[in-house]
PDB file of C-alpha atoms and ligand atoms in Angstrom:
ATOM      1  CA  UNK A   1      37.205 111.609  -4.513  1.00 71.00           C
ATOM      2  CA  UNK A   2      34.678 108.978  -4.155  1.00 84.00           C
ATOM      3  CA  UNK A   3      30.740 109.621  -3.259  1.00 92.00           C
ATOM      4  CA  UNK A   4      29.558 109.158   0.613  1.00 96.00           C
ATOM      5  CA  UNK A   5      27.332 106.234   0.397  1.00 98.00           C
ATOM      6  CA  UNK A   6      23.383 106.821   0.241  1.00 98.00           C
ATOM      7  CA  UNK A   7      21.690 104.154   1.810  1.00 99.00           C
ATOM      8  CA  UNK A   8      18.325 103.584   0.402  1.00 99.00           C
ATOM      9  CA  UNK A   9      15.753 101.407   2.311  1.00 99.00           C
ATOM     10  CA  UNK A  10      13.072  98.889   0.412  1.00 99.00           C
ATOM     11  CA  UNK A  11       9.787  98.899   2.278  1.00 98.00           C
ATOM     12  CA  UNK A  12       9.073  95.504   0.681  1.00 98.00           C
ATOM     13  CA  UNK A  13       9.766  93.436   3.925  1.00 98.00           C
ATOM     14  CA  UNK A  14       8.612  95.476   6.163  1.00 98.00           C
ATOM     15  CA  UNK A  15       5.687  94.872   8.539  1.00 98.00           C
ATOM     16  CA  UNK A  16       2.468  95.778   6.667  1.00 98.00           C
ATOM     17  CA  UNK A  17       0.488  96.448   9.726  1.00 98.00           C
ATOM     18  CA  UNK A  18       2.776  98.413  11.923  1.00 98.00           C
ATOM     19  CA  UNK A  19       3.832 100.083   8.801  1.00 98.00           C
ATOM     20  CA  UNK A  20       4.417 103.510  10.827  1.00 98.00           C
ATOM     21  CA  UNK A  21       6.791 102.043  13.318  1.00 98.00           C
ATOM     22  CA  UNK A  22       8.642 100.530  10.192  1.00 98.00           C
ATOM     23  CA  UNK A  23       8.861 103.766   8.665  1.00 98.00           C
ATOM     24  CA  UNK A  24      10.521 104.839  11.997  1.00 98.00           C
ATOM     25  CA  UNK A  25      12.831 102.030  12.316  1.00 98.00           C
ATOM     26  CA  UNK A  26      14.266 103.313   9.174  1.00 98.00           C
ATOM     27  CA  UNK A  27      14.743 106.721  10.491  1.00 98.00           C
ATOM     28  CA  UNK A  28      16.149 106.060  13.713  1.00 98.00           C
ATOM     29  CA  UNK A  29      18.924 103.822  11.460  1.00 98.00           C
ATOM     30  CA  UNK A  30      20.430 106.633  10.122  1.00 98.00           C
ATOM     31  CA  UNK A  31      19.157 105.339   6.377  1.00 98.00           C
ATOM     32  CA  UNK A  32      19.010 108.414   3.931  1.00 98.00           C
ATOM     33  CA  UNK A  33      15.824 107.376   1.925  1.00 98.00           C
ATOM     34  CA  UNK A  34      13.006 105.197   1.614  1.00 98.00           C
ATOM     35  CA  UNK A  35      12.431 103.071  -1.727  1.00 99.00           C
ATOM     36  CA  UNK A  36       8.890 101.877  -2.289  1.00 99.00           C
ATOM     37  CA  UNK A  37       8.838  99.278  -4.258  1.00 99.00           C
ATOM     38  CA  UNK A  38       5.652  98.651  -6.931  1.00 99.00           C
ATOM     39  CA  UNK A  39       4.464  96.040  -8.895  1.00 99.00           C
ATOM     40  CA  UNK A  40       1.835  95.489 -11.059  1.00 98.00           C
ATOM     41  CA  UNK A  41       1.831  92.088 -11.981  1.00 98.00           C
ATOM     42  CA  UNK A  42       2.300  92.520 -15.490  1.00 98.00           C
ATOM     43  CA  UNK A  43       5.948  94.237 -15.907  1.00 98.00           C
ATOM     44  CA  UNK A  44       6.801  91.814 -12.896  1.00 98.00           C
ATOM     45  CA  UNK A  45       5.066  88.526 -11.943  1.00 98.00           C
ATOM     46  CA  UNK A  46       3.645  89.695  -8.567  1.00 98.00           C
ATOM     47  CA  UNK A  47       1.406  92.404  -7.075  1.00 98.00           C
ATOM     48  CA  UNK A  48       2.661  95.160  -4.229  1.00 98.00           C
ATOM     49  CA  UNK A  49       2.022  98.667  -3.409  1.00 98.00           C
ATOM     50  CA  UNK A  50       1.044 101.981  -4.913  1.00 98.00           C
ATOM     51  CA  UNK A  51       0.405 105.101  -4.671  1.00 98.00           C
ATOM     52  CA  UNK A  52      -1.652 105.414  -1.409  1.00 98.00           C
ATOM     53  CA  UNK A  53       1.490 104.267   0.071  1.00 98.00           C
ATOM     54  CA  UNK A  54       3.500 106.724  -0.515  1.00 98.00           C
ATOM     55  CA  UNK A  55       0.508 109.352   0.131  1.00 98.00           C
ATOM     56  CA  UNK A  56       0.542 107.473   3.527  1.00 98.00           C
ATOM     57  CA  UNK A  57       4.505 107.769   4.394  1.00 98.00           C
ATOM     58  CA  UNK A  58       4.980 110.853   3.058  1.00 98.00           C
ATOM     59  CA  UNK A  59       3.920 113.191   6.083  1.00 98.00           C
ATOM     60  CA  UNK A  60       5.125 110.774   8.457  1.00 98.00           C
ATOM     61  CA  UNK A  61       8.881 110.867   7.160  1.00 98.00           C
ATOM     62  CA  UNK A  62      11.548 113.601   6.460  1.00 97.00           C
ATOM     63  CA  UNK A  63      13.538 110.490   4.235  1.00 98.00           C
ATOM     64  CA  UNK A  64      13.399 111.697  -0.010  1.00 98.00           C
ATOM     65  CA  UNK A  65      11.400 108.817  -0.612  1.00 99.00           C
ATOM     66  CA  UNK A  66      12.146 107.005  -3.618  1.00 98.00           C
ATOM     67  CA  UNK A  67       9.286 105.551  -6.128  1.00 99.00           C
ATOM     68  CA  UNK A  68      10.900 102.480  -8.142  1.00 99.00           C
ATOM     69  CA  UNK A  69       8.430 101.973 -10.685  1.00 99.00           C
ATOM     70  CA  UNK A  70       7.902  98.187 -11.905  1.00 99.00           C
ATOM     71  CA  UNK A  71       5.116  98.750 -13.835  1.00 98.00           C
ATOM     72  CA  UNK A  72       3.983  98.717 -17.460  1.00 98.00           C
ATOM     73  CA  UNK A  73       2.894 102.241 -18.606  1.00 98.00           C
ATOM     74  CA  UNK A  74       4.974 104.553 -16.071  1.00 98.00           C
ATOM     75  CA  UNK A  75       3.860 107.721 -18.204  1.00 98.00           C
ATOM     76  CA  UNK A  76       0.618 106.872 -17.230  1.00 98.00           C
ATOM     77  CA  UNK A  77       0.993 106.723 -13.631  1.00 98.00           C
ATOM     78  CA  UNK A  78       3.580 109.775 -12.713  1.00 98.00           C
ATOM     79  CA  UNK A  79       1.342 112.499 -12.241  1.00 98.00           C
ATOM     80  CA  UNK A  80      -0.018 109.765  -9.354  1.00 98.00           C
ATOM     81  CA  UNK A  81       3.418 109.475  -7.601  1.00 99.00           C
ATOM     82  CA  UNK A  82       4.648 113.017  -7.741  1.00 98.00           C
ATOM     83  CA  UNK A  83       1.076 113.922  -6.470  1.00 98.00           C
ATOM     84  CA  UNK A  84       1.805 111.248  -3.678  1.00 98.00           C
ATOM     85  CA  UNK A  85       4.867 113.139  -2.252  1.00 98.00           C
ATOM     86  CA  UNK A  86       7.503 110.699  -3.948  1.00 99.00           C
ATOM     87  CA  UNK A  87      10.859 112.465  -4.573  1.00 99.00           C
ATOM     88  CA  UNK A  88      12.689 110.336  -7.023  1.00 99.00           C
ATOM     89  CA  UNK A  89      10.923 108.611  -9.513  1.00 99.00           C
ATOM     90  CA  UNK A  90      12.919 105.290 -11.184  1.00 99.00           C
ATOM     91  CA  UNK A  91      11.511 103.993 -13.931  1.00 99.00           C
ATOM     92  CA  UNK A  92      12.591 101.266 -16.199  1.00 99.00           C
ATOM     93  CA  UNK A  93      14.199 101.611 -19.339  1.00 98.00           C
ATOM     94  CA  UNK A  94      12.347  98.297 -20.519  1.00 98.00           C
ATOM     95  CA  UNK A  95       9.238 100.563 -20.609  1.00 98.00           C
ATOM     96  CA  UNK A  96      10.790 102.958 -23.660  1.00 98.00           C
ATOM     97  CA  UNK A  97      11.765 100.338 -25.861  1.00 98.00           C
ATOM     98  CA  UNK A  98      10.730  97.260 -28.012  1.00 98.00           C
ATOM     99  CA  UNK A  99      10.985  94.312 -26.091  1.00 98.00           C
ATOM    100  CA  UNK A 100      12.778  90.906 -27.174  1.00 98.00           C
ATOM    101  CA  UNK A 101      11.248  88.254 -28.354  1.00 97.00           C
ATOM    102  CA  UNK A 102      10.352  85.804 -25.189  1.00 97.00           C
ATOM    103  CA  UNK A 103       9.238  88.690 -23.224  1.00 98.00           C
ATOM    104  CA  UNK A 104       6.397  90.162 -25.178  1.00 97.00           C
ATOM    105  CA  UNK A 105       4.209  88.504 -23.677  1.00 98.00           C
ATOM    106  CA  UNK A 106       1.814  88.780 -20.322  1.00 98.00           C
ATOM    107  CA  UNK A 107       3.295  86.533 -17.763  1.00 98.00           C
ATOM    108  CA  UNK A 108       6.915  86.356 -19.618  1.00 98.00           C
ATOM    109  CA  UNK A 109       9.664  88.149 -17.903  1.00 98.00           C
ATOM    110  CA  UNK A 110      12.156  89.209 -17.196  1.00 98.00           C
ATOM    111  CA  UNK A 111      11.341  92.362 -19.195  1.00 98.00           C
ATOM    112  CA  UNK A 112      14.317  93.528 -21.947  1.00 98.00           C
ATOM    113  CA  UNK A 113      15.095  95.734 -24.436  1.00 98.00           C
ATOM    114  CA  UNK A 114      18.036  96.650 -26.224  1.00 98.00           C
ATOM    115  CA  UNK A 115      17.541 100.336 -27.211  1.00 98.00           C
ATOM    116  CA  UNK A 116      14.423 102.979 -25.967  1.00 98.00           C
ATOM    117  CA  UNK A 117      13.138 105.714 -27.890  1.00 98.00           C
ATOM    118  CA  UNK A 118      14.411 108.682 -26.425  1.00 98.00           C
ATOM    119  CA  UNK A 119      11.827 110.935 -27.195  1.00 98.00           C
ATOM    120  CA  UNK A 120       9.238 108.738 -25.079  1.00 98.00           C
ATOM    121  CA  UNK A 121      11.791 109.120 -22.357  1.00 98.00           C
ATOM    122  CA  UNK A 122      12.436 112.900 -22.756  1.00 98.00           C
ATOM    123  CA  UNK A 123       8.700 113.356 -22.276  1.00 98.00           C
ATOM    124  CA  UNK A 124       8.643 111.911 -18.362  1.00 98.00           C
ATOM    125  CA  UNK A 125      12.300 113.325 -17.970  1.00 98.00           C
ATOM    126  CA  UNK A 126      10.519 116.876 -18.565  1.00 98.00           C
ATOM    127  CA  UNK A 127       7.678 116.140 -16.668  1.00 98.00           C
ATOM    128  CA  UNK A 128       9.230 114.474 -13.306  1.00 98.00           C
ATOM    129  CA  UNK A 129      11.998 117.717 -13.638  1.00 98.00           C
ATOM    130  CA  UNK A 130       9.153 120.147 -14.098  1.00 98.00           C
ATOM    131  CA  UNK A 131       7.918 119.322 -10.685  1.00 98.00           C
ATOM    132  CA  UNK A 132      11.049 120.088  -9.304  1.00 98.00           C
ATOM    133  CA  UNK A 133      11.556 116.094  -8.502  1.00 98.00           C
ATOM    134  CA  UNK A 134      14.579 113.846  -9.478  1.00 99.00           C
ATOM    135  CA  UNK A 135      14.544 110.836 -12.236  1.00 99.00           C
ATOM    136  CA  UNK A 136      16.214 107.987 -12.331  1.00 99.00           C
ATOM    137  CA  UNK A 137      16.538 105.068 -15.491  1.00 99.00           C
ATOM    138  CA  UNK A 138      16.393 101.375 -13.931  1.00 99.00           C
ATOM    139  CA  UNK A 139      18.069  98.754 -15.920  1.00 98.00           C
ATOM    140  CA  UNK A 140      16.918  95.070 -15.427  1.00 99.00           C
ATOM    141  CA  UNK A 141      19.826  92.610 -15.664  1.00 98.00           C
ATOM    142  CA  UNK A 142      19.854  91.662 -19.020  1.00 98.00           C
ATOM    143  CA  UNK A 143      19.045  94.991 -20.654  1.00 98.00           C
ATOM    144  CA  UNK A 144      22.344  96.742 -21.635  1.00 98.00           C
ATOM    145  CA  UNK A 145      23.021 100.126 -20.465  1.00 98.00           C
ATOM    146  CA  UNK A 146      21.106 101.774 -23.959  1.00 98.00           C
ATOM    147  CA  UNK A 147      20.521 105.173 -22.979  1.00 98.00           C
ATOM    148  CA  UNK A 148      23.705 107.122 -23.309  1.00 97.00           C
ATOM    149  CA  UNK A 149      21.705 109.773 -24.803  1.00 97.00           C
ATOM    150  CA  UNK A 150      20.060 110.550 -21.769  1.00 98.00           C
ATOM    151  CA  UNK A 151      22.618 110.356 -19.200  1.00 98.00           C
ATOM    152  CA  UNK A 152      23.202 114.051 -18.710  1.00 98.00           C
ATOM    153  CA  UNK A 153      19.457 114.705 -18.545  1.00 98.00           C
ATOM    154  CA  UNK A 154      18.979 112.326 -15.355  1.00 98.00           C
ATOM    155  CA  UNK A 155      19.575 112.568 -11.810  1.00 98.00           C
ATOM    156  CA  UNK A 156      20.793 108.783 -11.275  1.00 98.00           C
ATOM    157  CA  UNK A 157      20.716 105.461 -12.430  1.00 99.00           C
ATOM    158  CA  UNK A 158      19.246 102.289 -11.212  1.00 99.00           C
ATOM    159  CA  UNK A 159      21.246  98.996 -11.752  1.00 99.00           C
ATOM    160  CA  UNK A 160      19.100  96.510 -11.095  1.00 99.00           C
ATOM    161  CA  UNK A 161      21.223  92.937  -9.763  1.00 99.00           C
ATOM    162  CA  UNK A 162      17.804  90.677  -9.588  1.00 99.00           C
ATOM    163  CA  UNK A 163      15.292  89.830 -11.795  1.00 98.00           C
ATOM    164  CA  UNK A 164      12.750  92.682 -10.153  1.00 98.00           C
ATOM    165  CA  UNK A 165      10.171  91.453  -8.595  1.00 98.00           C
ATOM    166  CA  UNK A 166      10.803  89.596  -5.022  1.00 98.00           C
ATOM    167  CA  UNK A 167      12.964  90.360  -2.412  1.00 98.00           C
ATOM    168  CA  UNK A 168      15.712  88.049  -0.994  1.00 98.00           C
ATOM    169  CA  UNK A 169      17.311  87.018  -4.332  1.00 98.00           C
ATOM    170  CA  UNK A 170      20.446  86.130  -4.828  1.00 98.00           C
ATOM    171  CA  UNK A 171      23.051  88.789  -6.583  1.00 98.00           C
ATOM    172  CA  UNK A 172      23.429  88.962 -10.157  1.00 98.00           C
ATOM    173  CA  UNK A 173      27.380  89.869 -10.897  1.00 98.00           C
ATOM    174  CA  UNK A 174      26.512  91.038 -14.413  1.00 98.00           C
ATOM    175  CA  UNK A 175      25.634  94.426 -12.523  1.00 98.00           C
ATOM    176  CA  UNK A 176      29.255  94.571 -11.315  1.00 98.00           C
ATOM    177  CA  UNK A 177      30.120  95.494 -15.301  1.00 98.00           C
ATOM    178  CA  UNK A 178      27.477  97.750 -15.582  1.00 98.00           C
ATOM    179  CA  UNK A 179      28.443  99.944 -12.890  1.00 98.00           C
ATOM    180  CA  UNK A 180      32.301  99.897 -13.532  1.00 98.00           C
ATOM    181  CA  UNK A 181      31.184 101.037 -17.301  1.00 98.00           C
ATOM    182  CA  UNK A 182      28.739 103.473 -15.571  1.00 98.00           C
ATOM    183  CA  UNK A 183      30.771 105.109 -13.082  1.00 97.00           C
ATOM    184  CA  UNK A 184      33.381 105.796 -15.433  1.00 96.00           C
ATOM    185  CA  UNK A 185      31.815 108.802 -17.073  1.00 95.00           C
ATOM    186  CA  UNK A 186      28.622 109.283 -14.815  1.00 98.00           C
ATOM    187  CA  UNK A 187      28.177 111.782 -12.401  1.00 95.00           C
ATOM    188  CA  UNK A 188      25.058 111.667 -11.137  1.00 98.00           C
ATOM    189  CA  UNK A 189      23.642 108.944  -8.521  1.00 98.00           C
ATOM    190  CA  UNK A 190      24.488 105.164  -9.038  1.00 98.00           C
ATOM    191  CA  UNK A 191      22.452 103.282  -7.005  1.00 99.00           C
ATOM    192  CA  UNK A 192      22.049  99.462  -6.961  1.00 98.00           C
ATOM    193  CA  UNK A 193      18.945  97.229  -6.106  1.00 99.00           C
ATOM    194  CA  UNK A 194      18.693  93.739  -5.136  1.00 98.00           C
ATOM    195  CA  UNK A 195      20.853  91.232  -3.597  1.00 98.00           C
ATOM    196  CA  UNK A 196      22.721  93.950  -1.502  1.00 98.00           C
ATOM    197  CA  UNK A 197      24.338  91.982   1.526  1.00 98.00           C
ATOM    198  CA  UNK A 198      27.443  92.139   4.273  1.00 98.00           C
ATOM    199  CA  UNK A 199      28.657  89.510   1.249  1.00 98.00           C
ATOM    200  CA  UNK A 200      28.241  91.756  -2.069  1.00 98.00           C
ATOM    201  CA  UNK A 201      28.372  95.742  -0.698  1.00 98.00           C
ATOM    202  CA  UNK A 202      31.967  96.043  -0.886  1.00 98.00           C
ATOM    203  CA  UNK A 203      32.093  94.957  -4.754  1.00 98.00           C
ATOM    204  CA  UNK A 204      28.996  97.254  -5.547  1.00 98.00           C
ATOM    205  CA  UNK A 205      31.115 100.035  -4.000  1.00 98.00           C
ATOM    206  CA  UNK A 206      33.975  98.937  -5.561  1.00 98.00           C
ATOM    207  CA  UNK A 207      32.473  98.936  -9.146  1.00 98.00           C
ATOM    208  CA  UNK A 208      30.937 102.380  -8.598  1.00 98.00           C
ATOM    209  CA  UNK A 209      27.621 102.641  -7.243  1.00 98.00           C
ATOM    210  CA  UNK A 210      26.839 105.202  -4.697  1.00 98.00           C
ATOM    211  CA  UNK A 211      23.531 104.746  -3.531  1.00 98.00           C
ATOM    212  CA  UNK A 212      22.413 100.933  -1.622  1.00 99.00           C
ATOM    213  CA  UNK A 213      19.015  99.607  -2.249  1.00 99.00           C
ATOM    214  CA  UNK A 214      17.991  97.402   0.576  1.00 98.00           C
ATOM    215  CA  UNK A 215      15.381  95.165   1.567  1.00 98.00           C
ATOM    216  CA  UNK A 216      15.879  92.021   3.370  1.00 98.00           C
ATOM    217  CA  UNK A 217      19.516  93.043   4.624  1.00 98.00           C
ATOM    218  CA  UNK A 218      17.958  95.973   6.483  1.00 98.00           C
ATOM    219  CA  UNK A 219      14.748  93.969   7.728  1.00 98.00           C
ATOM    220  CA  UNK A 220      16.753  90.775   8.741  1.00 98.00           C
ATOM    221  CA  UNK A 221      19.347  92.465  10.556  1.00 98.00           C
ATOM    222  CA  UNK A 222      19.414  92.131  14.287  1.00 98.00           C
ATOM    223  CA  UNK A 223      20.541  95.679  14.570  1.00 98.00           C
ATOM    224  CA  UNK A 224      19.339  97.652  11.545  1.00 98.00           C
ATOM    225  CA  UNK A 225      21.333 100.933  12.305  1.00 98.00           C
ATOM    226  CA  UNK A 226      24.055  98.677  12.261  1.00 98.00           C
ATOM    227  CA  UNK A 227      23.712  97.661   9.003  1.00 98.00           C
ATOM    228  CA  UNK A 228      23.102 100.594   7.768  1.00 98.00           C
ATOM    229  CA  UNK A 229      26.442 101.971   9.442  1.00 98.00           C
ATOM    230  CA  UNK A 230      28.358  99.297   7.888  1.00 98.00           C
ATOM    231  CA  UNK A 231      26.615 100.076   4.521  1.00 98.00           C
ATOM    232  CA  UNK A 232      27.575 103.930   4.746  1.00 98.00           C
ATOM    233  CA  UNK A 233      30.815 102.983   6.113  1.00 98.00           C
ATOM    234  CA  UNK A 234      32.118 101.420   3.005  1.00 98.00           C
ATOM    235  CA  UNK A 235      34.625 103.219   1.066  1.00 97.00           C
ATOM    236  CA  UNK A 236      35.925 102.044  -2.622  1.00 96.00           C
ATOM    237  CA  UNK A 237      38.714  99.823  -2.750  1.00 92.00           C
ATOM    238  CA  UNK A 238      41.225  98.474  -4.983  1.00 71.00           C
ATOM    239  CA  UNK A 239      40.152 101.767  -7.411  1.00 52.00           C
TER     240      UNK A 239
HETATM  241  C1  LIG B 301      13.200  93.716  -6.387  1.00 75.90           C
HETATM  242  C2  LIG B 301      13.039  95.050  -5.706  1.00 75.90           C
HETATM  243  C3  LIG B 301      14.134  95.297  -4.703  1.00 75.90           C
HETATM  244  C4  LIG B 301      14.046  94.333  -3.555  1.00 75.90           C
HETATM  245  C5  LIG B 301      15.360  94.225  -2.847  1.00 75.90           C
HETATM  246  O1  LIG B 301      12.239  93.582  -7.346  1.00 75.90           O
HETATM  247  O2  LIG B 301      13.104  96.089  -6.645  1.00 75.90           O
HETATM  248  O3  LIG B 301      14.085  96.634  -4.239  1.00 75.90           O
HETATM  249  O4  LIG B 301      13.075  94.697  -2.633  1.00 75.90           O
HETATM  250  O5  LIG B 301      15.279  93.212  -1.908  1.00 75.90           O
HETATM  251  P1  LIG B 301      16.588  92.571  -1.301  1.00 75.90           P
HETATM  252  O6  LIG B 301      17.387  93.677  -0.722  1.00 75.90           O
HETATM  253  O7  LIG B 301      16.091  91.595  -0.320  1.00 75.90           O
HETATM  254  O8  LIG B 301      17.308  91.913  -2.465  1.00 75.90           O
HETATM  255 ZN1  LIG B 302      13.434  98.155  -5.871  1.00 75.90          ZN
END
């Protein structure tokens, strides 16, 4: 039987300075969690949010709220984030590994790698689990799914269809493979992120993922809850 779909909401276009209200409008939509999306400017080209954001939206929301972590150094930073009140923690699998060449250095992305060292990996898997919080391993487009090892220590995993880093991109298919080879032996959460649209939901369901990362869909809808209905309402097909 196939997952209910998890509908996960990206703060990134949201109103900055009615931030509250926004956090509200995601509520009343009937959206299961909040994704908060940072950036450092180094593992991505552009600056967002940290942790005093999700210190701030934590007491004002029952949603799990979900930390996607674009940033060089995760390790460094969890402590900060589980201290915040985040619930899931996704961080990228391009942090564990050596990178290829054309991406080494500052200002070069995307960010890939073709393999991580698990024992980095196992080290932040212990430590986000040990605070009773959930894990998740983000893949960027072009980095292969490399971390079979892993798979049954995680809660979910995060299949990134942009290049991270802005909202509003267009859909990269190549995540339509991943999560078809994903789904077939995963059992955790599959969640998607970027690109997620009334055009491309249905073949993200289809291929396997459960949970729907959302950003510009949600904000630019004229009805939100709508969208979100639609979202949840989708069922595979065709499977
Ligand atoms: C991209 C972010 C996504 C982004 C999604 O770097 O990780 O979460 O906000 O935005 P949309 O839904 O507009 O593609
Ligand atoms: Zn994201």
């Amino acid at each position: 039987m196939s997952k209910d779909i998890k509908v996960s909401v990206s703060i990134l276009c949201a109103d900055f300075k009615n931030l509250a209200d926004e956090i509200k409008k995601c509520e009343d939509s009937g959206a299961d969690m909040l994704h908060v999306d940072v950036m450092d400017g180094h593992f991505v080209p552009v600056i967002t949010v940290g942790k005093m954001i999700v210190e701030a939206i934590s007491p004002i929301t029952k949603m799990p709220i979900e930390a996607h972590l674009m940033i060089e150094n995760p390790y460094a930073h969890l402590d900060d984030f589980l201290n915040a009140g985040a619930d899931i923690i996704s961080v990228h699998a391009e942090c564990y590994g050596q990178r290829r060449e054309g991406c080494w250095n500052f200002g070069e992305f995307p960010k890939e790698v073709d393999n991580i060292d698990v024992e980095l990996v196992r080290k932040d898997i212990k430590k986000v689990k040990d605070s009773g919080k959930e894990i998740f391993m983000t893949v960027n487009p072009g980095t292969p799914l490399c971390f079979s090892e892993i798979l049954t220590e995680i809660d979910g995993v995060l299949i990134m269809s942009v290049n991270p880093g802005f909202a509003k991109q267009k859909f990269m298919p190549i995540a339509l493979t991943k999560l078809e080879e994903l789904s077939k032996t995963f059992q955790g959460d599959i969640a998607v992120d970027g690109g997620v649209n009334a055009d491309t939901a249905q073949s993200v369901v289809n291929a396997g993922a459960n949970v729907l990362a959302t950003a510009s869909y949600f904000f630019g809808a004229k009805d939100p809850s709508e969208a979100v209905k639609y979202l949840k309402s989708l069922k595979p097909q065709g499977y």
